[in-house]
mmCIF file of C-alpha atoms in Angstrom:
data_model
loop_
_atom_site.group_PDB
_atom_site.id
_atom_site.type_symbol
_atom_site.label_atom_id
_atom_site.label_comp_id
_atom_site.label_asym_id
_atom_site.label_seq_id
_atom_site.Cartn_x
_atom_site.Cartn_y
_atom_site.Cartn_z
ATOM 1 C CA UNK N 51 70.203 93.590 -13.081
ATOM 2 C CA UNK N 52 67.436 92.911 -10.561
ATOM 3 C CA UNK N 53 66.593 95.677 -8.131
ATOM 4 C CA UNK N 54 64.290 96.480 -5.228
ATOM 5 C CA UNK N 55 63.082 99.856 -6.458
ATOM 6 C CA UNK N 56 59.479 98.626 -6.473
ATOM 7 C CA UNK N 57 59.735 97.764 -2.773
ATOM 8 C CA UNK N 58 60.892 101.256 -1.768
ATOM 9 C CA UNK N 59 58.525 103.139 -4.090
ATOM 10 C CA UNK N 60 55.556 101.194 -2.713
ATOM 11 C CA UNK N 61 56.453 102.315 0.811
ATOM 12 C CA UNK N 62 57.632 105.898 0.292
ATOM 13 C CA UNK N 63 54.170 107.465 -0.056
ATOM 14 C CA UNK N 64 52.862 105.685 3.038
ATOM 15 C CA UNK N 65 55.224 107.689 5.220
ATOM 16 C CA UNK N 66 53.493 110.832 6.464
ATOM 17 C CA UNK N 67 50.657 110.607 3.923
ATOM 18 C CA UNK N 68 49.376 107.051 3.552
ATOM 19 C CA UNK N 69 49.127 106.132 7.218
ATOM 20 C CA UNK N 70 47.696 109.573 8.019
ATOM 21 C CA UNK N 71 44.922 109.289 5.409
ATOM 22 C CA UNK N 72 44.089 105.649 6.169
ATOM 23 C CA UNK N 73 43.637 106.198 9.896
ATOM 24 C CA UNK N 74 41.674 109.408 9.355
ATOM 25 C CA UNK N 75 39.137 107.619 7.172
ATOM 26 C CA UNK N 76 39.147 103.942 8.211
ATOM 27 C CA UNK N 77 40.402 104.078 11.823
ATOM 28 C CA UNK N 78 41.005 100.551 13.201
ATOM 29 C CA UNK N 79 39.746 99.030 9.930
ATOM 30 C CA UNK N 80 42.675 100.494 7.978
ATOM 31 C CA UNK N 81 44.205 97.033 7.671
ATOM 32 C CA UNK N 82 41.166 95.879 5.652
ATOM 33 C CA UNK N 83 41.687 98.759 3.236
ATOM 34 C CA UNK N 84 45.316 97.703 2.751
ATOM 35 C CA UNK N 85 44.297 94.154 1.814
ATOM 36 C CA UNK N 86 41.728 95.366 -0.707
ATOM 37 C CA UNK N 87 44.019 98.116 -1.967
ATOM 38 C CA UNK N 88 46.789 95.610 -2.642
ATOM 39 C CA UNK N 89 44.500 93.693 -5.011
ATOM 40 C CA UNK N 90 43.645 96.900 -6.869
ATOM 41 C CA UNK N 91 47.328 97.817 -7.033
ATOM 42 C CA UNK N 92 48.181 94.570 -8.832
ATOM 43 C CA UNK N 93 45.748 95.566 -11.590
ATOM 44 C CA UNK N 94 47.491 98.939 -11.938
ATOM 45 C CA UNK N 95 50.878 97.266 -12.127
ATOM 46 C CA UNK N 96 49.564 94.906 -14.792
ATOM 47 C CA UNK N 97 48.722 97.964 -16.915
ATOM 48 C CA UNK N 98 52.259 99.273 -16.354
ATOM 49 C CA UNK N 99 53.643 95.911 -17.477
ATOM 50 C CA UNK N 100 52.224 96.511 -20.956
ATOM 51 C CA UNK N 101 53.569 100.071 -21.064
ATOM 52 C CA UNK N 102 57.064 98.898 -20.114
ATOM 53 C CA UNK N 103 57.097 96.428 -23.008
ATOM 54 C CA UNK N 104 57.353 99.344 -25.438
ATOM 55 C CA UNK N 105 60.497 100.680 -23.746
ATOM 56 C CA UNK N 106 62.589 97.534 -23.409
ATOM 57 C CA UNK N 107 65.165 98.393 -26.039
ATOM 58 C CA UNK N 108 64.729 102.150 -26.432
ATOM 59 C CA UNK N 109 64.707 105.069 -24.020
ATOM 60 C CA UNK N 110 61.601 106.973 -23.012
ATOM 61 C CA UNK N 111 63.022 110.242 -24.359
ATOM 62 C CA UNK N 112 64.024 108.914 -27.762
ATOM 63 C CA UNK N 113 60.727 107.102 -28.213
ATOM 64 C CA UNK N 114 58.370 109.935 -27.307
ATOM 65 C CA UNK N 115 60.336 112.609 -29.185
ATOM 66 C CA UNK N 116 59.307 111.084 -32.516
ATOM 67 C CA UNK N 117 55.843 112.687 -32.644
ATOM 68 C CA UNK N 118 53.890 115.646 -31.289
ATOM 69 C CA UNK N 119 51.619 113.361 -29.284
ATOM 70 C CA UNK N 120 54.699 111.610 -27.930
ATOM 71 C CA UNK N 121 56.129 114.971 -26.830
ATOM 72 C CA UNK N 122 52.873 115.658 -25.001
ATOM 73 C CA UNK N 123 53.279 112.419 -23.035
ATOM 74 C CA UNK N 124 56.903 113.277 -22.412
ATOM 75 C CA UNK N 125 55.692 116.485 -20.763
ATOM 76 C CA UNK N 126 53.271 114.417 -18.656
ATOM 77 C CA UNK N 127 56.166 112.276 -17.424
ATOM 78 C CA UNK N 128 58.219 115.373 -16.573
ATOM 79 C CA UNK N 129 55.308 116.851 -14.594
ATOM 80 C CA UNK N 130 54.818 113.529 -12.816
ATOM 81 C CA UNK N 131 58.506 113.353 -11.866
ATOM 82 C CA UNK N 132 58.392 116.948 -10.612
ATOM 83 C CA UNK N 133 55.272 116.188 -8.596
ATOM 84 C CA UNK N 134 56.692 113.104 -6.854
ATOM 85 C CA UNK N 135 59.990 114.870 -6.110
ATOM 86 C CA UNK N 136 58.112 117.853 -4.649
ATOM 87 C CA UNK N 137 56.034 115.602 -2.382
ATOM 88 C CA UNK N 138 59.171 113.903 -1.027
ATOM 89 C CA UNK N 139 60.943 117.207 -0.414
ATOM 90 C CA UNK N 140 57.892 118.462 1.487
ATOM 91 C CA UNK N 141 57.682 115.342 3.651
ATOM 92 C CA UNK N 142 61.345 115.168 4.616
ATOM 93 C CA UNK N 143 61.769 118.603 6.294
ATOM 94 C CA UNK N 144 58.267 118.366 7.774
ATOM 95 C CA UNK N 145 59.245 115.203 9.631
ATOM 96 C CA UNK N 146 62.705 116.422 10.637
ATOM 97 C CA UNK N 147 61.370 119.792 11.872
ATOM 98 C CA UNK N 148 58.647 118.033 13.881
ATOM 99 C CA UNK N 149 60.891 115.645 15.848
ATOM 100 C CA UNK N 150 64.559 116.590 15.532
ATOM 101 C CA UNK N 151 65.766 119.926 14.168
ATOM 102 C CA UNK N 152 62.864 122.125 15.219
ATOM 103 C CA UNK N 153 64.312 125.437 14.083
ATOM 104 C CA UNK N 154 66.508 124.370 11.194
ATOM 105 C CA UNK N 155 65.460 125.980 7.873
ATOM 106 C CA UNK N 156 63.901 123.513 5.464
ATOM 107 C CA UNK N 157 66.396 124.339 2.740
ATOM 108 C CA UNK N 158 69.296 123.158 4.939
ATOM 109 C CA UNK N 159 67.543 119.813 5.479
ATOM 110 C CA UNK N 160 66.727 119.334 1.812
ATOM 111 C CA UNK N 161 70.069 120.241 0.207
ATOM 112 C CA UNK N 162 72.278 117.426 1.626
ATOM 113 C CA UNK N 163 69.575 114.828 0.930
ATOM 114 C CA UNK N 164 68.991 116.050 -2.618
ATOM 115 C CA UNK N 165 72.726 116.360 -3.240
ATOM 116 C CA UNK N 166 73.181 112.620 -2.552
ATOM 117 C CA UNK N 167 70.299 111.787 -4.895
ATOM 118 C CA UNK N 168 71.827 113.923 -7.652
ATOM 119 C CA UNK N 169 75.164 112.228 -7.054
ATOM 120 C CA UNK N 170 73.512 108.816 -7.541
ATOM 121 C CA UNK N 171 71.763 110.020 -10.696
ATOM 122 C CA UNK N 172 75.139 110.883 -12.231
ATOM 123 C CA UNK N 173 76.297 107.309 -11.794
ATOM 124 C CA UNK N 174 75.346 104.247 -13.815
ATOM 125 C CA UNK N 175 71.853 102.909 -13.169
ATOM 126 C CA UNK N 176 73.406 99.743 -11.809
ATOM 127 C CA UNK N 177 74.597 101.805 -8.820
ATOM 128 C CA UNK N 178 71.047 102.669 -7.836
ATOM 129 C CA UNK N 179 69.887 99.113 -8.486
ATOM 130 C CA UNK N 180 72.634 97.627 -6.351
ATOM 131 C CA UNK N 181 71.997 100.171 -3.586
ATOM 132 C CA UNK N 182 68.270 99.396 -3.525
ATOM 133 C CA UNK N 183 69.001 95.686 -3.139
ATOM 134 C CA UNK N 184 71.414 96.317 -0.256
ATOM 135 C CA UNK N 185 69.198 98.785 1.613
ATOM 136 C CA UNK N 186 66.181 96.495 1.249
ATOM 137 C CA UNK N 187 67.895 93.949 3.492
ATOM 138 C CA UNK N 188 68.567 96.565 6.189
ATOM 139 C CA UNK N 189 65.019 97.919 5.875
ATOM 140 C CA UNK N 190 63.429 94.526 6.506
ATOM 141 C CA UNK N 191 65.780 93.749 9.399
ATOM 142 C CA UNK N 192 64.920 97.059 11.091
ATOM 143 C CA UNK N 193 61.176 96.484 10.632
ATOM 144 C CA UNK N 194 61.375 92.959 12.077
ATOM 145 C CA UNK N 195 63.503 94.115 15.024
ATOM 146 C CA UNK N 196 61.178 96.957 16.009
ATOM 147 C CA UNK N 197 58.118 94.763 15.542
ATOM 148 C CA UNK N 198 59.569 92.394 18.143
ATOM 149 C CA UNK N 199 60.214 95.315 20.506
ATOM 150 C CA UNK N 200 56.562 96.379 20.194
ATOM 151 C CA UNK N 201 55.030 92.996 20.984
ATOM 152 C CA UNK N 202 54.781 93.706 24.720
ATOM 153 C CA UNK N 203 52.783 96.890 24.078
ATOM 154 C CA UNK N 204 50.103 95.140 22.039
ATOM 155 C CA UNK N 205 46.478 95.401 23.181
ATOM 156 C CA UNK N 206 44.169 93.300 21.020
ATOM 157 C CA UNK N 207 41.154 95.192 22.373
ATOM 158 C CA UNK N 208 42.266 98.118 20.186
ATOM 159 C CA UNK N 209 41.440 96.058 17.096
ATOM 160 C CA UNK N 210 37.779 95.651 18.040
ATOM 161 C CA UNK N 211 35.074 96.099 17.034
ATOM 162 C CA UNK N 212 36.055 95.032 13.509
ATOM 163 C CA UNK N 213 34.376 96.421 10.410
ATOM 164 C CA UNK N 214 32.596 99.362 12.011
ATOM 165 C CA UNK N 215 33.742 101.775 9.310
ATOM 166 C CA UNK N 216 31.310 102.545 6.485
ATOM 167 C CA UNK N 217 31.774 100.527 3.310
ATOM 168 C CA UNK N 218 32.264 103.750 1.352
ATOM 169 C CA UNK N 219 35.136 104.811 3.625
ATOM 170 C CA UNK N 220 36.850 101.425 3.338
ATOM 171 C CA UNK N 221 36.504 101.530 -0.438
ATOM 172 C CA UNK N 222 37.867 105.077 -0.448
ATOM 173 C CA UNK N 223 40.867 104.031 1.650
ATOM 174 C CA UNK N 224 41.445 101.017 -0.612
ATOM 175 C CA UNK N 225 41.646 103.367 -3.597
ATOM 176 C CA UNK N 226 43.938 105.694 -1.648
ATOM 177 C CA UNK N 227 46.260 102.841 -0.734
ATOM 178 C CA UNK N 228 46.297 101.415 -4.253
ATOM 179 C CA UNK N 229 46.967 104.797 -5.832
ATOM 180 C CA UNK N 230 49.773 105.986 -3.571
ATOM 181 C CA UNK N 231 51.626 102.665 -3.522
ATOM 182 C CA UNK N 232 51.252 101.491 -7.121
ATOM 183 C CA UNK N 233 50.752 104.491 -9.424
ATOM 184 C CA UNK N 234 54.264 105.856 -8.653
ATOM 185 C CA UNK N 235 55.623 102.503 -9.884
ATOM 186 C CA UNK N 236 55.745 104.048 -13.366
ATOM 187 C CA UNK N 237 59.054 105.461 -12.093
ATOM 188 C CA UNK N 238 60.603 102.068 -12.834
ATOM 189 C CA UNK N 239 59.755 102.264 -16.522
ATOM 190 C CA UNK N 240 63.477 102.538 -17.377
ATOM 191 C CA UNK N 241 64.332 99.523 -15.220
ATOM 192 C CA UNK N 242 63.496 96.094 -16.510
ATOM 193 C CA UNK N 243 62.688 93.656 -13.745
ATOM 194 C CA UNK N 244 60.196 91.113 -15.004
ATOM 195 C CA UNK N 245 56.570 91.417 -13.930
ATOM 196 C CA UNK N 246 56.780 88.565 -11.415
ATOM 197 C CA UNK N 247 59.725 90.189 -9.637
ATOM 198 C CA UNK N 248 57.903 93.530 -9.529
ATOM 199 C CA UNK N 249 54.827 91.894 -8.010
ATOM 200 C CA UNK N 250 56.931 90.034 -5.436
ATOM 201 C CA UNK N 251 58.709 93.238 -4.424
ATOM 202 C CA UNK N 252 55.435 95.156 -4.280
ATOM 203 C CA UNK N 253 53.807 92.475 -2.114
ATOM 204 C CA UNK N 254 56.848 92.549 0.175
ATOM 205 C CA UNK N 255 56.514 96.317 0.555
ATOM 206 C CA UNK N 256 52.771 96.004 1.053
ATOM 207 C CA UNK N 257 53.295 93.311 3.692
ATOM 208 C CA UNK N 258 55.603 95.587 5.684
ATOM 209 C CA UNK N 259 53.052 98.415 5.463
ATOM 210 C CA UNK N 260 50.379 96.001 6.654
ATOM 211 C CA UNK N 261 52.462 94.972 9.672
ATOM 212 C CA UNK N 262 53.237 98.588 10.557
ATOM 213 C CA UNK N 263 49.535 99.457 10.287
ATOM 214 C CA UNK N 264 48.616 96.477 12.441
ATOM 215 C CA UNK N 265 51.092 97.422 15.160
ATOM 216 C CA UNK N 266 49.954 101.057 15.135
ATOM 217 C CA UNK N 267 46.352 99.941 15.694
ATOM 218 C CA UNK N 268 47.239 97.413 18.395
ATOM 219 C CA UNK N 269 49.676 99.645 20.272
ATOM 220 C CA UNK N 270 48.089 103.110 19.927
ATOM 221 C CA UNK N 271 44.388 102.495 19.332
ATOM 222 C CA UNK N 272 41.741 105.188 19.094
ATOM 223 C CA UNK N 273 42.005 108.160 19.195
ATOM 224 C CA UNK N 274 45.816 108.383 19.269
ATOM 225 C CA UNK N 275 46.383 106.840 15.851
ATOM 226 C CA UNK N 276 44.176 109.533 14.256
ATOM 227 C CA UNK N 277 45.747 112.437 16.154
ATOM 228 C CA UNK N 278 49.414 111.992 15.268
ATOM 229 C CA UNK N 279 50.719 113.347 11.959
ATOM 230 C CA UNK N 280 53.275 110.519 11.902
ATOM 231 C CA UNK N 281 51.641 107.621 13.810
ATOM 232 C CA UNK N 282 54.216 105.211 12.346
ATOM 233 C CA UNK N 283 56.902 107.060 14.308
ATOM 234 C CA UNK N 284 54.812 107.882 17.392
ATOM 235 C CA UNK N 285 54.086 104.219 18.100
ATOM 236 C CA UNK N 286 57.804 103.500 18.396
ATOM 237 C CA UNK N 287 58.287 106.140 21.100
ATOM 238 C CA UNK N 288 56.658 103.714 23.547
ATOM 239 C CA UNK N 289 59.602 101.333 23.348
ATOM 240 C CA UNK N 290 61.830 101.068 26.398
ATOM 241 C CA UNK N 291 64.516 98.461 26.925
ATOM 242 C CA UNK N 292 65.314 97.405 30.518
ATOM 243 C CA UNK N 293 63.003 100.263 31.637
ATOM 244 C CA UNK N 294 65.682 102.931 31.217
ATOM 245 C CA UNK N 295 66.942 102.776 27.614
ATOM 246 C CA UNK N 296 64.732 105.165 25.671
ATOM 247 C CA UNK N 297 64.612 107.036 22.352
ATOM 248 C CA UNK N 298 65.675 103.965 20.386
ATOM 249 C CA UNK N 299 62.928 104.860 17.907
ATOM 250 C CA UNK N 300 65.417 107.265 16.322
ATOM 251 C CA UNK N 301 67.207 104.329 14.697
ATOM 252 C CA UNK N 302 63.953 103.209 13.089
ATOM 253 C CA UNK N 303 63.788 106.385 11.010
ATOM 254 C CA UNK N 304 66.412 104.900 8.704
ATOM 255 C CA UNK N 305 63.736 102.761 7.042
ATOM 256 C CA UNK N 306 61.828 105.881 5.986
ATOM 257 C CA UNK N 307 64.967 107.717 4.944
ATOM 258 C CA UNK N 308 65.781 104.685 2.779
ATOM 259 C CA UNK N 309 62.296 104.807 1.219
ATOM 260 C CA UNK N 310 62.492 108.518 0.438
ATOM 261 C CA UNK N 311 66.110 108.387 -0.685
ATOM 262 C CA UNK N 312 65.721 105.501 -3.146
ATOM 263 C CA UNK N 313 62.489 106.928 -4.553
ATOM 264 C CA UNK N 314 63.923 110.436 -4.952
ATOM 265 C CA UNK N 315 67.111 109.036 -6.505
ATOM 266 C CA UNK N 316 64.953 107.164 -9.024
ATOM 267 C CA UNK N 317 63.053 110.364 -9.802
ATOM 268 C CA UNK N 318 66.181 112.484 -10.256
ATOM 269 C CA UNK N 319 67.715 109.824 -12.503
ATOM 270 C CA UNK N 320 64.545 109.751 -14.607
ATOM 271 C CA UNK N 321 64.495 113.545 -14.879
ATOM 272 C CA UNK N 322 68.085 113.531 -16.056
ATOM 273 C CA UNK N 323 67.363 110.819 -18.638
ATOM 274 C CA UNK N 324 64.248 112.430 -20.069
ATOM 275 C CA UNK N 325 65.743 115.899 -20.520
ATOM 276 C CA UNK N 326 67.070 116.804 -24.019
ATOM 277 C CA UNK N 327 70.564 115.534 -24.804
ATOM 278 C CA UNK N 328 71.730 118.997 -25.764
ATOM 279 C CA UNK N 329 72.444 121.064 -22.638
ATOM 280 C CA UNK N 330 71.271 118.106 -20.577
ATOM 281 C CA UNK N 331 73.058 119.162 -17.385
ATOM 282 C CA UNK N 332 71.701 122.707 -17.605
ATOM 283 C CA UNK N 333 68.117 121.476 -17.941
ATOM 284 C CA UNK N 334 68.673 118.927 -15.178
ATOM 285 C CA UNK N 335 70.079 121.300 -12.565
ATOM 286 C CA UNK N 336 67.524 123.956 -13.468
ATOM 287 C CA UNK N 337 64.817 121.348 -12.845
ATOM 288 C CA UNK N 338 66.280 120.582 -9.428
ATOM 289 C CA UNK N 339 66.274 124.277 -8.509
ATOM 290 C CA UNK N 340 62.628 124.613 -9.547
ATOM 291 C CA UNK N 341 61.630 121.575 -7.480
ATOM 292 C CA UNK N 342 63.495 122.888 -4.415
ATOM 293 C CA UNK N 343 61.906 126.334 -4.788
ATOM 294 C CA UNK N 344 58.377 124.905 -5.098
ATOM 295 C CA UNK N 345 58.715 122.403 -2.249
ATOM 296 C CA UNK N 346 60.494 124.780 0.143
ATOM 297 C CA UNK N 347 59.164 128.250 -0.479
ATOM 298 C CA UNK N 348 55.849 127.924 -2.324
ATOM 299 C CA UNK N 349 54.332 124.918 -0.551
ATOM 300 C CA UNK N 350 56.557 123.966 2.375
ATOM 301 C CA UNK N 351 56.228 127.350 4.066
ATOM 302 C CA UNK N 352 52.426 127.165 4.344
ATOM 303 C CA UNK N 353 50.926 124.403 6.501
ATOM 304 C CA UNK N 354 47.432 124.800 5.021
ATOM 305 C CA UNK N 355 48.767 124.231 1.525
ATOM 306 C CA UNK N 356 50.722 121.189 2.741
ATOM 307 C CA UNK N 357 47.585 119.612 4.202
ATOM 308 C CA UNK N 358 45.694 120.307 0.983
ATOM 309 C CA UNK N 359 48.507 118.712 -1.025
ATOM 310 C CA UNK N 360 48.406 115.613 1.181
ATOM 311 C CA UNK N 361 44.624 115.209 0.944
ATOM 312 C CA UNK N 362 44.602 115.639 -2.834
ATOM 313 C CA UNK N 363 47.692 113.493 -3.436
ATOM 314 C CA UNK N 364 45.828 110.190 -4.191
ATOM 315 C CA UNK N 365 43.414 111.891 -6.572
ATOM 316 C CA UNK N 366 46.118 113.656 -8.551
ATOM 317 C CA UNK N 367 47.895 110.310 -8.855
ATOM 318 C CA UNK N 368 44.696 108.757 -10.207
ATOM 319 C CA UNK N 369 44.514 111.561 -12.788
ATOM 320 C CA UNK N 370 48.088 110.773 -13.846
ATOM 321 C CA UNK N 371 47.206 107.071 -14.070
ATOM 322 C CA UNK N 372 44.339 107.849 -16.445
ATOM 323 C CA UNK N 373 46.817 109.742 -18.630
ATOM 324 C CA UNK N 374 49.199 106.768 -18.543
ATOM 325 C CA UNK N 375 46.351 104.496 -19.663
ATOM 326 C CA UNK N 376 45.792 106.778 -22.660
ATOM 327 C CA UNK N 377 49.539 106.502 -23.315
ATOM 328 C CA UNK N 378 49.153 102.724 -23.513
ATOM 329 C CA UNK N 379 46.319 103.158 -26.016
ATOM 330 C CA UNK N 380 48.512 105.510 -28.052
ATOM 331 C CA UNK N 381 51.419 103.065 -27.997
ATOM 332 C CA UNK N 382 49.221 100.169 -29.118
ATOM 333 C CA UNK N 383 47.893 102.182 -32.052
ATOM 334 C CA UNK N 384 51.230 103.617 -33.124
ATOM 335 C CA UNK N 385 52.642 101.241 -35.752
ATOM 336 C CA UNK N 386 56.099 102.839 -35.733
ATOM 337 C CA UNK N 387 56.512 102.407 -31.996
ATOM 338 C CA UNK N 388 55.069 98.905 -32.103
ATOM 339 C CA UNK N 389 57.570 97.853 -34.773
ATOM 340 C CA UNK N 390 60.404 99.574 -32.938
ATOM 341 C CA UNK N 391 59.673 97.781 -29.656
ATOM 342 C CA UNK N 392 59.630 94.422 -31.444
ATOM 343 C CA UNK N 393 63.066 94.871 -32.992
#
């Protein structure tokens, strides 16, 4: 069954992290970094295409459990899933506490959201695939609608002068964009859209991020776009309909909840699938408790640590990608796995 998981995963890391880092480093030239980063991301996804070919007919857990090296890579996947889930569960309460429930404990924000993701993970994978396809339609409609609302606030002077950022900074932002939007795509390793569909969905997600970036630059400009922690939300607070209808930006937050929800549901499903068959539920729920504890009490309670996590996020993803490349080398040189994938 076709799905839109790639679309949501490509967008989820832009919220709160991607836009923040791009504007901090590239300012009004952030849109150039997105174009270049998209080209780099396609290369990363091409590498993932070859990895996925080894898991078409067999599960990740059953394949990697057959050797000690395989078990090492299984541990890498588990750490990667934990890392992505932790990032999402840091972002969600940070956003909600900043704009809505200022004094609500983070744990009370996380639990209902995570509970729904766990509920989805206990269903058939087709449920998540169908849900991603449905929510993708709503996501695009919301983005188009709010883009139209913002057109009267556009100031093209905010876009100029073009290409004033140093080449090194643009290259850095291109790598940041490519890493945070494409490296997490390994999450779809258990889902078998063909490569063309994955690229189409990624380009669709990248196009929406490009439009959001463009509107942030045109409507906020310097220095506002570099000051806000969530410029993608701040730009929408300008919208007024008939000069008295305000706060309609609250409806726009659904697109980011969709991104985080689908991505986290994919992660929780993958964690459940990769855990040992024996005592699977015990390992799974224990994993969820560990992730909640880390994201809420170890990291989420300290703003300095959060900022450090955000700044290092692209580089840790690149480290994981290097490990996934070595996995591909291992798979190509493992005759047993090669024969198994061809059956």
